[in-house]
Structures are given as C-alpha cells and as structure tokens.
Short mmCIF file of C-alpha atoms in Angstrom, two decimals:
data_model
loop_
_atom_site.label_atom_id
_atom_site.label_comp_id
_atom_site.label_asym_id
_atom_site.label_seq_id
_atom_site.Cartn_x
_atom_site.Cartn_y
_atom_site.Cartn_z
CA MET A 234 0.00 0.05 0.04
CA GLY A 235 2.83 2.36 0.68
CA ILE A 236 3.84 2.06 -3.18
CA LEU A 237 0.35 2.93 -4.14
CA LYS A 238 0.26 6.03 -1.58
CA LYS A 239 3.57 7.47 -2.96
CA LEU A 240 2.54 7.11 -6.55
CA TYR A 241 -1.19 8.84 -5.53
CA ASP A 242 0.41 11.75 -3.57
CA LYS A 243 3.00 12.30 -6.55
CA SER A 244 0.50 12.28 -9.49
CA LYS A 245 -3.28 11.46 -9.32
CA ILE A 246 -3.44 11.16 -12.80
CA TRP A 247 -0.53 8.66 -13.41
CA PHE A 248 -1.95 6.91 -10.53
CA ALA A 249 -5.21 6.45 -12.57
CA VAL A 250 -3.32 5.51 -15.51
CA ALA A 251 -1.50 2.89 -13.81
CA TRP A 252 -4.81 1.24 -12.35
CA ILE A 253 -6.36 1.53 -15.87
CA ILE A 254 -3.12 -0.47 -17.55
CA ALA A 255 -3.42 -2.90 -14.53
CA TYR A 256 -6.91 -3.41 -14.92
CA CYS A 257 -7.11 -3.81 -18.65
CA VAL A 258 -3.93 -6.27 -18.62
CA LEU A 259 -4.83 -8.37 -15.85
CA MET A 260 -8.42 -8.82 -16.57
CA SER A 261 -7.33 -9.75 -20.13
CA VAL A 262 -5.12 -12.43 -18.83
CA GLY A 263 -8.00 -13.55 -16.66
CA ASP A 264 -10.42 -14.09 -19.35
CA THR A 265 -7.52 -15.86 -21.49
CA LEU A 266 -6.61 -18.07 -18.88
CA SER A 267 -10.51 -18.81 -18.04
CA SER A 268 -10.83 -19.80 -21.79
CA ARG A 269 -7.89 -22.28 -21.59
CA ILE A 270 -8.85 -23.94 -18.17
CA GLY A 271 -12.38 -24.13 -19.96
CA ILE A 272 -14.44 -22.45 -17.25
CA ASN A 273 -15.62 -19.04 -18.28
CA LYS A 274 -14.75 -16.22 -16.02
CA SER A 275 -13.14 -18.50 -13.35
CA VAL A 276 -9.78 -16.83 -13.39
CA THR A 277 -11.21 -13.37 -14.38
CA LEU A 278 -13.31 -13.38 -11.17
CA ALA A 279 -10.46 -14.23 -8.96
CA VAL A 280 -8.33 -11.45 -10.72
CA GLY A 281 -11.38 -8.95 -10.19
CA ILE A 282 -11.87 -9.82 -6.68
CA ILE A 283 -8.18 -9.33 -5.86
CA LEU A 284 -8.11 -5.84 -7.65
CA SER A 285 -11.31 -4.71 -6.08
CA ALA A 286 -9.93 -5.56 -2.63
CA ILE A 287 -6.61 -3.84 -3.29
CA LEU A 288 -8.39 -0.77 -4.46
CA LEU A 289 -11.03 -0.54 -1.50
CA LEU A 290 -8.36 -1.34 1.10
CA PHE A 291 -6.34 1.56 -0.31
CA LEU A 292 -9.13 4.11 -0.61
CA LYS A 293 -10.31 3.09 2.87
CA LYS A 294 -6.81 3.21 4.73
CA ASN A 295 -6.27 6.58 3.45
CA GLY A 296 -9.73 7.98 3.82
CA LEU A 297 -10.80 8.45 0.36
CA PHE A 298 -14.05 6.97 0.13
CA VAL A 299 -16.03 10.45 0.00
CA ASP A 300 -13.18 11.95 -2.35
CA HIS A 301 -13.71 9.14 -4.71
CA GLY A 302 -17.51 8.63 -4.94
CA LEU A 303 -17.91 5.71 -2.56
CA CYS A 304 -20.66 7.59 -0.40
CA ALA A 305 -24.32 8.38 -0.83
CA PRO A 306 -25.56 10.47 -3.55
CA LYS A 307 -25.54 14.38 -2.69
CA ALA A 308 -28.09 15.17 -5.52
CA SER A 309 -31.82 14.12 -4.98
CA ALA A 310 -33.29 11.53 -7.14
CA ARG A 311 -35.56 14.13 -8.69
CA GLU A 312 -32.91 16.19 -9.84
CA MET A 313 -31.49 12.89 -11.51
CA LEU A 314 -34.88 12.10 -13.17
CA TYR A 315 -35.20 9.25 -10.52
CA TYR A 316 -32.50 7.70 -12.77
CA ALA A 317 -35.46 6.35 -15.28
CA PRO A 318 -32.94 6.28 -18.29
CA ILE A 319 -30.83 3.86 -16.55
CA PHE A 320 -33.80 1.27 -16.43
CA ILE A 321 -34.11 1.40 -20.02
CA MET A 322 -30.63 0.84 -20.56
CA LEU A 323 -30.57 -2.04 -18.52
CA SER A 324 -33.05 -3.93 -20.35
CA ALA A 325 -31.01 -3.81 -23.36
CA ASN A 326 -29.19 -7.03 -22.98
CA LEU A 327 -32.52 -8.94 -23.10
CA TRP A 328 -34.11 -7.01 -26.09
CA TYR A 329 -33.32 -10.29 -28.42
CA GLY A 330 -34.59 -12.67 -25.92
CA VAL A 331 -33.58 -14.42 -22.69
CA THR A 332 -31.53 -17.54 -22.65
CA LEU A 333 -28.97 -19.46 -20.40
CA ASN A 334 -25.79 -19.05 -22.20
CA TYR A 335 -23.67 -21.02 -19.81
CA GLY A 336 -24.34 -23.64 -17.29
CA VAL A 337 -25.54 -22.48 -13.61
CA PRO A 338 -22.03 -22.40 -12.02
CA GLU A 339 -20.48 -20.63 -15.00
CA SER A 340 -23.35 -18.19 -15.10
CA LEU A 341 -22.69 -17.41 -11.28
CA LEU A 342 -19.01 -16.86 -12.08
CA TYR A 343 -19.96 -14.59 -14.79
CA VAL A 344 -22.37 -12.37 -13.04
CA LEU A 345 -19.82 -11.94 -10.05
CA ALA A 346 -16.95 -11.07 -12.32
CA MET A 347 -19.33 -8.55 -14.14
CA PHE A 348 -20.15 -6.95 -10.80
CA CYS A 349 -16.41 -6.71 -10.24
CA VAL A 350 -16.01 -5.18 -13.58
CA GLY A 351 -18.60 -2.58 -12.78
CA PHE A 352 -16.98 -1.55 -9.63
CA LEU A 353 -13.53 -1.52 -10.83
CA GLU A 354 -14.37 0.48 -14.04
CA GLU A 355 -16.32 3.03 -12.35
CA VAL A 356 -13.98 3.77 -9.49
CA ILE A 357 -10.96 3.69 -12.05
CA PHE A 358 -12.31 5.92 -14.83
CA ARG A 359 -14.80 8.07 -12.87
CA GLY A 360 -13.46 7.85 -9.28
CA LEU A 361 -9.72 8.20 -10.11
CA LEU A 362 -9.25 9.70 -13.56
CA PHE A 363 -11.97 12.20 -13.82
CA GLU A 364 -11.41 13.10 -10.12
CA ALA A 365 -7.72 13.63 -10.90
CA MET A 366 -8.47 15.67 -13.82
CA ARG A 367 -11.67 17.85 -13.24
CA LYS A 368 -10.13 20.49 -11.18
CA ASP A 369 -7.54 21.82 -13.89
CA ASN A 370 -10.44 21.40 -16.80
CA VAL A 371 -13.56 19.69 -16.14
CA LYS A 372 -14.59 19.57 -19.85
CA ALA A 373 -11.43 17.76 -20.72
CA ALA A 374 -11.76 15.56 -17.79
CA ILE A 375 -15.54 14.57 -18.93
CA ILE A 376 -14.18 13.94 -22.49
CA VAL A 377 -11.08 11.83 -21.51
CA SER A 378 -12.99 9.84 -18.95
CA SER A 379 -15.81 8.86 -21.57
CA VAL A 380 -13.50 8.44 -24.55
CA THR A 381 -10.90 6.35 -22.78
CA PHE A 382 -13.75 4.20 -21.20
CA GLY A 383 -15.13 3.39 -24.80
CA ILE A 384 -11.90 3.04 -26.48
CA GLY A 385 -10.97 0.43 -23.59
CA HIS A 386 -13.55 -1.93 -24.78
CA ILE A 387 -11.70 -2.68 -27.87
CA ILE A 388 -9.52 -4.88 -25.99
CA ASN A 389 -12.48 -7.59 -25.88
CA LEU A 390 -11.07 -8.38 -29.55
CA VAL A 391 -7.62 -9.70 -28.33
CA ASN A 392 -8.43 -10.94 -24.63
CA GLY A 393 -9.98 -14.33 -25.36
CA SER A 394 -13.49 -13.19 -24.68
CA GLY A 395 -14.42 -14.37 -28.37
CA ALA A 396 -16.05 -10.97 -29.37
CA ASP A 397 -16.69 -10.36 -32.99
CA LEU A 398 -15.45 -7.27 -34.72
CA LEU A 399 -18.87 -5.55 -35.47
CA PRO A 400 -20.20 -6.13 -32.10
CA ASN A 401 -17.24 -5.12 -30.50
CA LEU A 402 -16.85 -1.84 -32.31
CA LEU A 403 -20.56 -0.93 -31.83
CA GLN A 404 -19.78 -1.65 -28.04
CA VAL A 405 -16.98 1.10 -28.27
CA VAL A 406 -19.48 3.66 -29.41
CA TYR A 407 -22.25 3.04 -27.13
CA ALA A 408 -19.92 2.40 -24.20
CA THR A 409 -18.43 5.97 -24.83
CA ALA A 410 -21.80 7.30 -24.55
CA ALA A 411 -22.37 5.35 -21.56
CA GLY A 412 -18.92 6.58 -20.15
CA PHE A 413 -20.52 10.22 -20.48
CA MET A 414 -23.55 9.42 -18.87
CA PHE A 415 -22.03 7.87 -15.85
CA VAL A 416 -19.27 10.67 -15.61
CA MET A 417 -22.28 12.93 -15.69
CA MET A 418 -24.13 11.17 -13.02
CA TYR A 419 -21.18 11.33 -10.70
CA TYR A 420 -20.27 15.04 -11.47
CA ARG A 421 -23.83 16.01 -10.34
CA SER A 422 -24.41 13.75 -7.23
CA LYS A 423 -20.68 13.26 -6.29
CA SER A 424 -21.55 9.48 -5.91
CA LEU A 425 -20.51 6.39 -7.81
CA LEU A 426 -22.91 3.82 -5.98
CA VAL A 427 -25.92 4.01 -8.76
CA CYS A 428 -23.10 3.95 -11.59
CA ILE A 429 -21.54 1.01 -9.89
CA ALA A 430 -24.95 -0.86 -9.42
CA ALA A 431 -26.29 -0.02 -12.88
CA HIS A 432 -22.68 -0.65 -14.55
CA GLY A 433 -22.66 -4.39 -12.80
CA VAL A 434 -26.21 -5.16 -13.50
CA PHE A 435 -25.86 -4.17 -17.37
CA ASN A 436 -22.93 -6.40 -17.78
CA ALA A 437 -24.26 -9.42 -15.57
CA LEU A 438 -27.36 -9.17 -17.78
CA SER A 439 -25.40 -9.88 -20.84
CA ALA A 440 -24.98 -13.60 -19.51
CA PHE A 441 -28.59 -14.20 -20.35
CA ALA A 442 -28.78 -12.22 -23.65
CA ASP A 443 -29.97 -14.37 -26.73
CA GLU A 444 -27.18 -13.10 -29.15
CA ALA A 445 -27.47 -16.30 -31.54
CA VAL A 446 -30.92 -14.36 -32.86
CA ALA A 447 -29.35 -10.97 -33.36
CA THR A 448 -28.69 -9.76 -37.02
CA ASN A 449 -26.32 -7.09 -37.83
CA LYS A 450 -29.05 -4.79 -38.31
CA MET A 451 -30.37 -5.39 -34.94
CA ARG A 452 -27.21 -4.93 -33.20
CA ILE A 453 -26.71 -1.50 -35.13
CA LEU A 454 -30.08 -0.34 -34.09
CA THR A 455 -29.44 -1.40 -30.52
CA ALA A 456 -26.20 0.41 -30.43
CA VAL A 457 -28.11 3.48 -31.84
CA LEU A 458 -30.61 3.30 -29.36
CA LEU A 459 -28.29 2.81 -26.41
CA THR A 460 -26.09 5.75 -27.49
CA VAL A 461 -29.28 8.00 -27.92
CA ILE A 462 -30.67 6.88 -24.58
CA THR A 463 -27.36 7.52 -22.67
CA GLY A 464 -26.07 10.38 -24.50
CA SER A 465 -29.35 12.21 -24.31
CA TYR A 466 -29.20 11.57 -20.45
CA ALA A 467 -25.97 12.86 -20.00
CA LEU A 468 -26.64 16.07 -21.97
CA TYR A 469 -29.83 16.48 -19.67
CA LEU A 470 -27.59 16.24 -16.56
CA ALA A 471 -24.80 18.53 -18.06
CA LEU A 472 -27.32 21.19 -19.07
CA SER A 473 -29.87 21.13 -16.23
CA GLY A 474 -27.09 21.72 -13.47
CA LYS A 475 -27.97 25.50 -13.11
CA GLY A 476 -25.24 25.73 -10.43
CA LYS A 477 -26.74 22.91 -8.36
CA SER A 478 -23.72 20.58 -8.84
CA ALA A 479 -23.10 18.68 -5.48
CA GLU A 480 -19.81 20.60 -5.53
CA ARG A 481 -21.24 23.97 -5.94
CA SER A 482 -18.87 25.63 -3.58
CA ASP A 483 -16.15 24.73 -5.66
CA ASP A 484 -17.52 24.27 -9.10
CA ASP A 485 -19.80 26.94 -9.76
CA LYS A 486 -17.77 27.99 -12.83
CA THR A 487 -17.14 24.57 -14.28
CA THR A 488 -20.98 23.87 -14.04
CA GLU A 489 -21.59 26.95 -16.09
CA GLU A 490 -19.14 25.96 -18.62
CA LEU A 491 -21.29 22.74 -19.04
CA ARG A 492 -24.33 24.75 -19.95
#
C-alpha cells in the first residue's frame, strides 16, 4: 500500500493511468486463462476480486471513500430524473430474448465477475481519472473519462472473450456514450454507487442475452438506441445543472461551462 500511496501523492493522474493499465492487462489475462481452463470467467473473477480488494483497502486506509465517490448521492433522485433512463439501458441485453448461455455455475461466475468489472471501471475511470483531472479542466476530464472508457472496450477483441469485430466496435461506440452518462451522474451527485450498481447489472445481464438471434441490423439499431438514450441523459444532466452541482461551493464556474 505504501507504493500506491507514494504514486497517488506524486500524481493522481498517473495513479489512475497505472490502474487502467493494470486493470486492462490483468483482466485480459484472466479471460485468456479462463478460456484455456475451460471454465468461463473463473480466473477473471479471482483477478477482479483481488483488484477490487486492493483498491477498496487503499481508499479506506487513506480515508478517500468520499473523495472518490464511495458515498451516498448528494443530489436528489428528482434532480437525476429518478434515474429512469438507466432502467431502459439495463433492459438492452434482453431485447433479443432471454437464454442461459452458460451452465448455472459458470453463469454465477460470470455475474460475479461482471459486478467486479462494474465496480473497478467506475472507480478507475470516474473516481480516479475524472477526479484527478476535473479541477484543472472539467470539460477535458469529462471527455477523457468518456472516450478512454469507450476505447478500452476494444480490448475484448484480443483478450480471449471471443468478441466479433462488428459487435465490439458497436460496443465501443455506445460504451463511450455510457461513459459520458456515468461521468455526468458522478459529477452531479458526487457518488458512484448508482453508477456501480447500474454498470454491474448491465454487464451481468449479458450472460442471459440471446445473441444468436441478433442480426447485424439489430445490433446496429441497439447500439444507436443505447447511444441516444445514454447520451441524451448525459446531456440533460450537463445542461440542467444551473449551478446545483453537488460541488457547488468549488465548481460553480465549471458547472456554468457545461451549460
């Protein structure tokens, strides 16, 4: 933990970048090893649990939970439209139908691994990366957090997950829009709890998506709808702030910049 603290104190941005690299590499190795073993997400889950535990312990030991969004939302549910667009997004993996893609034990491993992914990606891309950049330039922080989150999904082409080119490229597109939505949710509420829960549930439900019946046209339409839904919600949160950000005392000017 001492090494992590030294890097964090020296440069919060490089601390976030180090976590992004470690996360992408180690989770990819986990997926590859899981495929070789023949038990889907088995090693991935173990890696996810270890990384989550290290990150949680670091933040707790240094009193950084609130600083990085692991706290109750500071914006009312009404201000956040009661998170209604989130529920539409969560259903997307079931639009083609529902099926059991894996056996019960593997499905459980998959679901648990996806909740680790949701936790890690939200804390790393929003809690660490965005938080490290926002005080210097909140617009740049929003763009970088969103785009790096989206582009990061292209790694699924090479990590042993078996993703095809078109679905993966479409995932990059709507993941960027989803990253924009999640970062705006965090910026407005100063909390990652809803982001983590929504991200985890969305990923977990992919274990039950009937992808076999989906045509390329259906995939493209789904990506467009997800991009529109998440992007529109993000824009609403950006444009409706009117100085009511959870960080109003420090960020009135940056809130105005988003309008």
